[in-house]
XYZ file of C-alpha atoms in Angstrom:
370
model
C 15.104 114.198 95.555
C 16.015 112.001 98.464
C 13.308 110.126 100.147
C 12.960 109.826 104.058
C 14.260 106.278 104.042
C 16.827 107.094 101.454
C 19.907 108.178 104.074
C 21.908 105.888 106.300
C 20.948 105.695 110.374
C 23.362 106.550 112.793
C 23.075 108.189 116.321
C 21.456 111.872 116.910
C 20.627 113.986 119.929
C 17.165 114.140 121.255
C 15.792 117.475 123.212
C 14.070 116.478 126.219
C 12.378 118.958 128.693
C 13.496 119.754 131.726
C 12.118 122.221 134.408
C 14.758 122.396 136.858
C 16.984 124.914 137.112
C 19.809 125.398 134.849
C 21.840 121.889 136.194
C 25.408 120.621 135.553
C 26.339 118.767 132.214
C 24.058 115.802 131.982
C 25.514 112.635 130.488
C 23.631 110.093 129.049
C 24.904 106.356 128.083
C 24.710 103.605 125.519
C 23.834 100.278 126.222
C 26.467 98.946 123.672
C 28.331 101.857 121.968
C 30.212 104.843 123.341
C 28.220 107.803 124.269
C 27.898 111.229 123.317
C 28.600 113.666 126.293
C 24.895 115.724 126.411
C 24.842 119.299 127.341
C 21.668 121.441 128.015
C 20.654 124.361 125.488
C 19.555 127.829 126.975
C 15.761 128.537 126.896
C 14.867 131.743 128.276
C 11.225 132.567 129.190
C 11.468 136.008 127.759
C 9.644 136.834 125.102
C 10.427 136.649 121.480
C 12.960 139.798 120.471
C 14.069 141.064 117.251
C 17.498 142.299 116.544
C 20.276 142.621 113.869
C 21.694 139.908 112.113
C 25.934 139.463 112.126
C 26.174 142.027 114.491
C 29.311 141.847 117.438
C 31.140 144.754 119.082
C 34.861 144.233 120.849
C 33.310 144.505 124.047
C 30.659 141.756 123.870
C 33.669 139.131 125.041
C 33.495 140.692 128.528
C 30.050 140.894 128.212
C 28.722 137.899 126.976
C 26.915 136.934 130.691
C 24.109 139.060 129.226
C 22.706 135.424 128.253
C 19.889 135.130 131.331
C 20.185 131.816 133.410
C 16.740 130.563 132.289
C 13.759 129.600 133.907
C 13.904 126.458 132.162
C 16.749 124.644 129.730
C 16.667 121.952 127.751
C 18.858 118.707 127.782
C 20.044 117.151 125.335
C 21.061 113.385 125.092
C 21.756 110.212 123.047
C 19.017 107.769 121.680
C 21.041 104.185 122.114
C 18.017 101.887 121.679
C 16.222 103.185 118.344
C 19.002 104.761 115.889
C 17.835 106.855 113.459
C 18.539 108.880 110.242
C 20.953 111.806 110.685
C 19.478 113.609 107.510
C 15.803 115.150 107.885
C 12.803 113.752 106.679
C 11.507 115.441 103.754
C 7.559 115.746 104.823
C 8.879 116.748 108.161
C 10.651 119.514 106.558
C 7.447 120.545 105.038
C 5.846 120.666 107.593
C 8.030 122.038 109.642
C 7.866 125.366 107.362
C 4.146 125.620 107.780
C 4.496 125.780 111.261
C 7.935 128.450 110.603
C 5.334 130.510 108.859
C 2.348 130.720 111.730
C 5.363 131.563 114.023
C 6.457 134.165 112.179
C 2.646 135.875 111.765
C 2.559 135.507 115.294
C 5.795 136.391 116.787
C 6.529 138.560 114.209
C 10.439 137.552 114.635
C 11.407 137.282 110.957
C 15.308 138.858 111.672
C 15.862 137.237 114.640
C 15.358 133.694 112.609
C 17.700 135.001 109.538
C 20.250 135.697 112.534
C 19.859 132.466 114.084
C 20.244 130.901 110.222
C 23.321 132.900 109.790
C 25.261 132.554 112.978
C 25.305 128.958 112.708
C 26.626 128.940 109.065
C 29.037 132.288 109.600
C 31.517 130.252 111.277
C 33.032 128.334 108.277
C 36.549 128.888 107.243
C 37.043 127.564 103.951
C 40.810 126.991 104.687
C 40.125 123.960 107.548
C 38.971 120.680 105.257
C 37.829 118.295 108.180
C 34.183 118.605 109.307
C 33.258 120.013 111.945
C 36.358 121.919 112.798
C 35.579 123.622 109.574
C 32.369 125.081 111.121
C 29.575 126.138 109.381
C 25.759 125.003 109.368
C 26.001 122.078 111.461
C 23.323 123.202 114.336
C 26.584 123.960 116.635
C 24.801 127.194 117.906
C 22.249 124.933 120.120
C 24.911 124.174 122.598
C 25.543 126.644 125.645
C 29.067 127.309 125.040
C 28.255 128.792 121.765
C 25.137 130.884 122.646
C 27.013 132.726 124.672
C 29.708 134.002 122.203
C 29.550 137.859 122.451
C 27.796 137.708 118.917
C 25.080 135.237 119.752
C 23.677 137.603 122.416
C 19.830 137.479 122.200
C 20.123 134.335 119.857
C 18.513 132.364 123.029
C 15.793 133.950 122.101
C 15.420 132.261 118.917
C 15.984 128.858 120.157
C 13.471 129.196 122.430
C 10.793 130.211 119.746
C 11.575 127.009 117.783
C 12.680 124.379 120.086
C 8.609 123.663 120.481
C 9.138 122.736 116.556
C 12.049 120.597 116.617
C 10.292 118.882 119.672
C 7.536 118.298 116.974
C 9.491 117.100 114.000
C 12.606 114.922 115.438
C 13.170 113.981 111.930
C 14.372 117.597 111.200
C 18.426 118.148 112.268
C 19.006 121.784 114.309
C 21.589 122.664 111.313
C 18.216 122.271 108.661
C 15.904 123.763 111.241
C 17.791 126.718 111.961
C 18.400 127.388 107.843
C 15.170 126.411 106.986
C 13.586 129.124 109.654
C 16.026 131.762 108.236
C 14.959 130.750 104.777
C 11.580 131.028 105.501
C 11.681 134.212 107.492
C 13.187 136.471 104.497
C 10.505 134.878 101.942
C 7.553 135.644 104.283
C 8.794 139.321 104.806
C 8.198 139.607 100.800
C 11.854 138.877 99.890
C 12.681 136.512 97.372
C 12.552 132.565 97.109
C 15.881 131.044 98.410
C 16.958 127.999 96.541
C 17.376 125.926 99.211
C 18.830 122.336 99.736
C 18.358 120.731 103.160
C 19.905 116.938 104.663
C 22.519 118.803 107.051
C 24.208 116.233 110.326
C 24.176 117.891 113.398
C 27.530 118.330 115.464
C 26.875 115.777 118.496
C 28.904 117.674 120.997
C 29.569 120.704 123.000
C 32.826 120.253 121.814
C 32.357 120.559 118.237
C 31.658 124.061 118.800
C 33.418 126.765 116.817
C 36.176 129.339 119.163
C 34.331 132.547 119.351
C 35.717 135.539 116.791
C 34.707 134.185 113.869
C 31.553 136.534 113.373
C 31.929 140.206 112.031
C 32.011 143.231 114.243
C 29.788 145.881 113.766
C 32.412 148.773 114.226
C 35.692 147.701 113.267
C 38.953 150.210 113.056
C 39.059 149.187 109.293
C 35.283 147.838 108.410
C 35.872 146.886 104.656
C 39.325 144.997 105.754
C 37.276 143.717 108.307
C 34.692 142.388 106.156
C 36.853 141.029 103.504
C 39.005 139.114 106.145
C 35.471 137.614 108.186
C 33.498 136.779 104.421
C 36.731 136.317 102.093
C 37.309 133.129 104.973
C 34.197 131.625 104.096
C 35.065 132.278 100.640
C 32.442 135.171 99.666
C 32.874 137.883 97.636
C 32.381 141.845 97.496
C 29.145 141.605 95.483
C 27.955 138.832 98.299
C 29.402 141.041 101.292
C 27.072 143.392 99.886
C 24.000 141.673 98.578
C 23.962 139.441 102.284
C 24.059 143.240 104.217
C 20.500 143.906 102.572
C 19.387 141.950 104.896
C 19.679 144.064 107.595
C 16.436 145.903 105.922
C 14.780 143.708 108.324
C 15.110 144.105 112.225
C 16.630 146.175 114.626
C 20.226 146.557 116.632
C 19.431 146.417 120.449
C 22.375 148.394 122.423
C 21.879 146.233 125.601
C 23.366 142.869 123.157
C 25.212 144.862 120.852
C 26.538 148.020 122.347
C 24.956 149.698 119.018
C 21.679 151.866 118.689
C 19.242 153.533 120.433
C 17.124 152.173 122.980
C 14.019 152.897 121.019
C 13.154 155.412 118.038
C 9.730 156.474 116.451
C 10.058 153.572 114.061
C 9.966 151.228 117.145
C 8.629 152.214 120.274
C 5.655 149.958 119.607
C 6.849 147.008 118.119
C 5.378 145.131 116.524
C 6.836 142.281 118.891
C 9.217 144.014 121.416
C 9.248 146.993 121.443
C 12.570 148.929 121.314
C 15.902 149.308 119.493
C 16.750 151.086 116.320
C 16.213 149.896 112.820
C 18.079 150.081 109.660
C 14.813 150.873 107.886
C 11.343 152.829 108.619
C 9.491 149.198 107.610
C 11.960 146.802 109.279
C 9.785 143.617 108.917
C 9.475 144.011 105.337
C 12.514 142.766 102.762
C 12.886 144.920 100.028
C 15.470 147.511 99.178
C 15.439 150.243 101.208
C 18.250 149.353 103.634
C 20.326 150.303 100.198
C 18.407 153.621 99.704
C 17.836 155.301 103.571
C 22.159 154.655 103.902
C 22.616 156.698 100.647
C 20.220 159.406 101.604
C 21.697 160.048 105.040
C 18.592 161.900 106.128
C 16.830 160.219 109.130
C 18.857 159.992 112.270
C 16.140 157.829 113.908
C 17.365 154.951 111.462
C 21.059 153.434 112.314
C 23.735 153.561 109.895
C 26.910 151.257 111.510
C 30.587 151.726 110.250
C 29.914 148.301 108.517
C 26.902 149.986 106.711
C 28.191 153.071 105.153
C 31.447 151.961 104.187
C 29.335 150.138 101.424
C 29.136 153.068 99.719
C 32.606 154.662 100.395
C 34.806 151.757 99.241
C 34.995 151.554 95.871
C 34.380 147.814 94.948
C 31.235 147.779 97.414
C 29.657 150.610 96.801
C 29.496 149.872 93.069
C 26.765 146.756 93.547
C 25.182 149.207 96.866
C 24.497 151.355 94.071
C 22.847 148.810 91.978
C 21.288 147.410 94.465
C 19.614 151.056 95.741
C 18.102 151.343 91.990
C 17.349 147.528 91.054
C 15.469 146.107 93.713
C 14.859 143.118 90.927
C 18.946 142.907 90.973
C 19.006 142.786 94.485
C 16.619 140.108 94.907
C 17.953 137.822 92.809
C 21.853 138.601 94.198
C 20.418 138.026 97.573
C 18.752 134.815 97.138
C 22.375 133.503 95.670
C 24.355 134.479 98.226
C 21.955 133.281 101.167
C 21.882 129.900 99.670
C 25.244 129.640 99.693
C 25.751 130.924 102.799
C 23.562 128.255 104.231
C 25.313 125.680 102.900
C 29.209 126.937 103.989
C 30.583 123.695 105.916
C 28.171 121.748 105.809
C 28.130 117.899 105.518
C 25.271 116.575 103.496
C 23.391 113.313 104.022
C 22.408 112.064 101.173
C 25.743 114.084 99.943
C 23.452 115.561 97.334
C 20.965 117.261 99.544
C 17.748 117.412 99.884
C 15.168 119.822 97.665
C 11.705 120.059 99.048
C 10.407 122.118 96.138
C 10.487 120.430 92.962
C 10.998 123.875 90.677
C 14.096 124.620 93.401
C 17.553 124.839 91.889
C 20.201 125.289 94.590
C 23.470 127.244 94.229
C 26.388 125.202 94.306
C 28.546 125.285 97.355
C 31.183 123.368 99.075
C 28.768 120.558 100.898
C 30.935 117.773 102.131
């Protein structure tokens, strides 16, 4: 386990506050080194919504100016007179989860978090070596140009629930913060522990962003080609397409950001948090199995059921684990927590290269880190 000294310094960005109006790119300089260009980060003063996790429709690209001009953004720029560690600081991290957890009993925006986590990492195409054109978890989705990706709809939302957290803990990169929140978010909705490694570098620039169509759809002509081209690129397989959908037994799809659901059902009318949009399952802050179960009985049309969702029990290959998975809860759980670790670590680069564990009895899932 890496201590917080252990990892070499280099240059980061550093979120500082700004209450005028969404501005032009700022640029900051260096005294003696070349500078990173600095772009701001959407904040909206909304409140905290909940919604589904890799969730896109065809139509979000002419939609995508859905994301509010906020109230208030956030800046980003480069530190030139104090350099400091790219990888986070271990107690930081800690810490930083405590304060994940009061959030989430609070905000009650577990699956909002696990979207945030996975929209960052969902971009990594195992076929591109070079980081960060690979994409991946690399904190990428903090810069405007990616937030407003037809998938990332809502996802401002998110940032702007744990920016006050990153403010706190500067030793703690975007790309760990937004894993570590999406981590912590399935585990405190009763799901299980996810063996988790954490040290990610943050992407520096706008630039480094990701082109936008590298997400899923939600109602694709063909949804298991569909899903085997978006997860076979980041080098997943069937039993992971299906075990990583069970998440979607937390949260809701909101038809104003997706173009799926209803605008409210019985199941959420009244929150808790926001209330509105249609869930997946009757109990959609709690992680357990049922998102398996309610598609295979087909019996409440208050709970959505998207292409993407029920051909996991008409193609062959997925719908023998959806099966499983609808019996074995225990088997679910323990596929799950697999394939989220991995998917959290898809493109990543790694300082120290080994990671970082911040619970000793942890044993992370091997994945392409560097």
């Amino acid at each position: 386990m890496a201590s917080s000294t252990a990892a070499a310094t280099c240059r980061v960005l550093l979120p500082h506050a700004s209450r005028q109006s969404l501005t032009n790119l700022h640029s900051s300089s260096s005294s003696s080194s070349s500078s990173y260009s600095s772009i701001k980060c959407l904040k909206s003063s909304s409140s905290s919504s909940i919604s589904t996790l890799f969730l896109n429709n065809n139509n979000q690209k002419r939609r995508s100016s859905f994301v509010n001009v906020p109230a208030r953004s956030y800046r980003y720029s480069t530190m030139s007179t104090t350099p400091r560690c790219s990888a986070s600081v271990p107690d930081q991290l800690k810490s930083a989860r405590e304060d994940i957890k009061q959030l989430l009993q609070t905000k009650f925006c577990h699956p909002i978090l696990v979207r945030l986590g996975w929209h960052d990492s969902g971009t990594y195409n195992k076929d591109i070596e070079e980081w960060p054109q690979r994409g991946g978890a690399n904190g990428s989705l903090r810069f405007e140009v990616e937030l407003k990706h037809g998938a990332n709809a809502g996802l401002v939302n998110a940032l702007n629930l744990i920016q006050p957290i990153k403010d706190k803990y500067s030793g703690v990169t975007y790309a760990d913060l937004f894993q570590l929140a999406s981590a912590t978010a399935i585990e405190e909705a009763g799901g299980p522990k996810i063996p988790m490694k954490y040290g990610r570098v943050d992407v520096t620039s706008h630039e480094q962003c990701p082109e936008e169509g590298r997400l899923p759809d939600a109602g694709p002509p063909s949804p298991a080609e569909h899903l085997r081209k978006v997860f076979y690129r980041m080098g997943l397989n069937d039993q992971e397409i299906v075990a990583l959908s069970g998440a979607h037994t937390l949260g809701r799809s909101r038809p104003e950001r997706s173009g799926w659901g209803k605008p409210e059902t019985k199941y959420t009318k009244d929150g808790p948090g926001a209330p509105g949009g249609q869930s997946w399952t009757t109990q959609w802050l709690k992680f357990d199995n049922s998102y398996f179960k309610d598609i295979k009985a087909k019996r409440d049309e208050d709970l959505l059921v998207l292409p993407t969702d029920a051909v996991l029990f008409e193609d062959p290959s997925f719908k023998m684990y959806a099966e499983k998975y609808a019996e074995d809860e225990e088997a679910f759980f323990k596929d799950y927590a697999e394939a989220h670790a991995k998917l959290s670590n898809l493109g990543a680069k790694f300082d120290p290269p080994q990671g970082i564990v911040i619970d000793e009895a942890e044993q992370f899932v091997t994945a392409k880190s560097s």
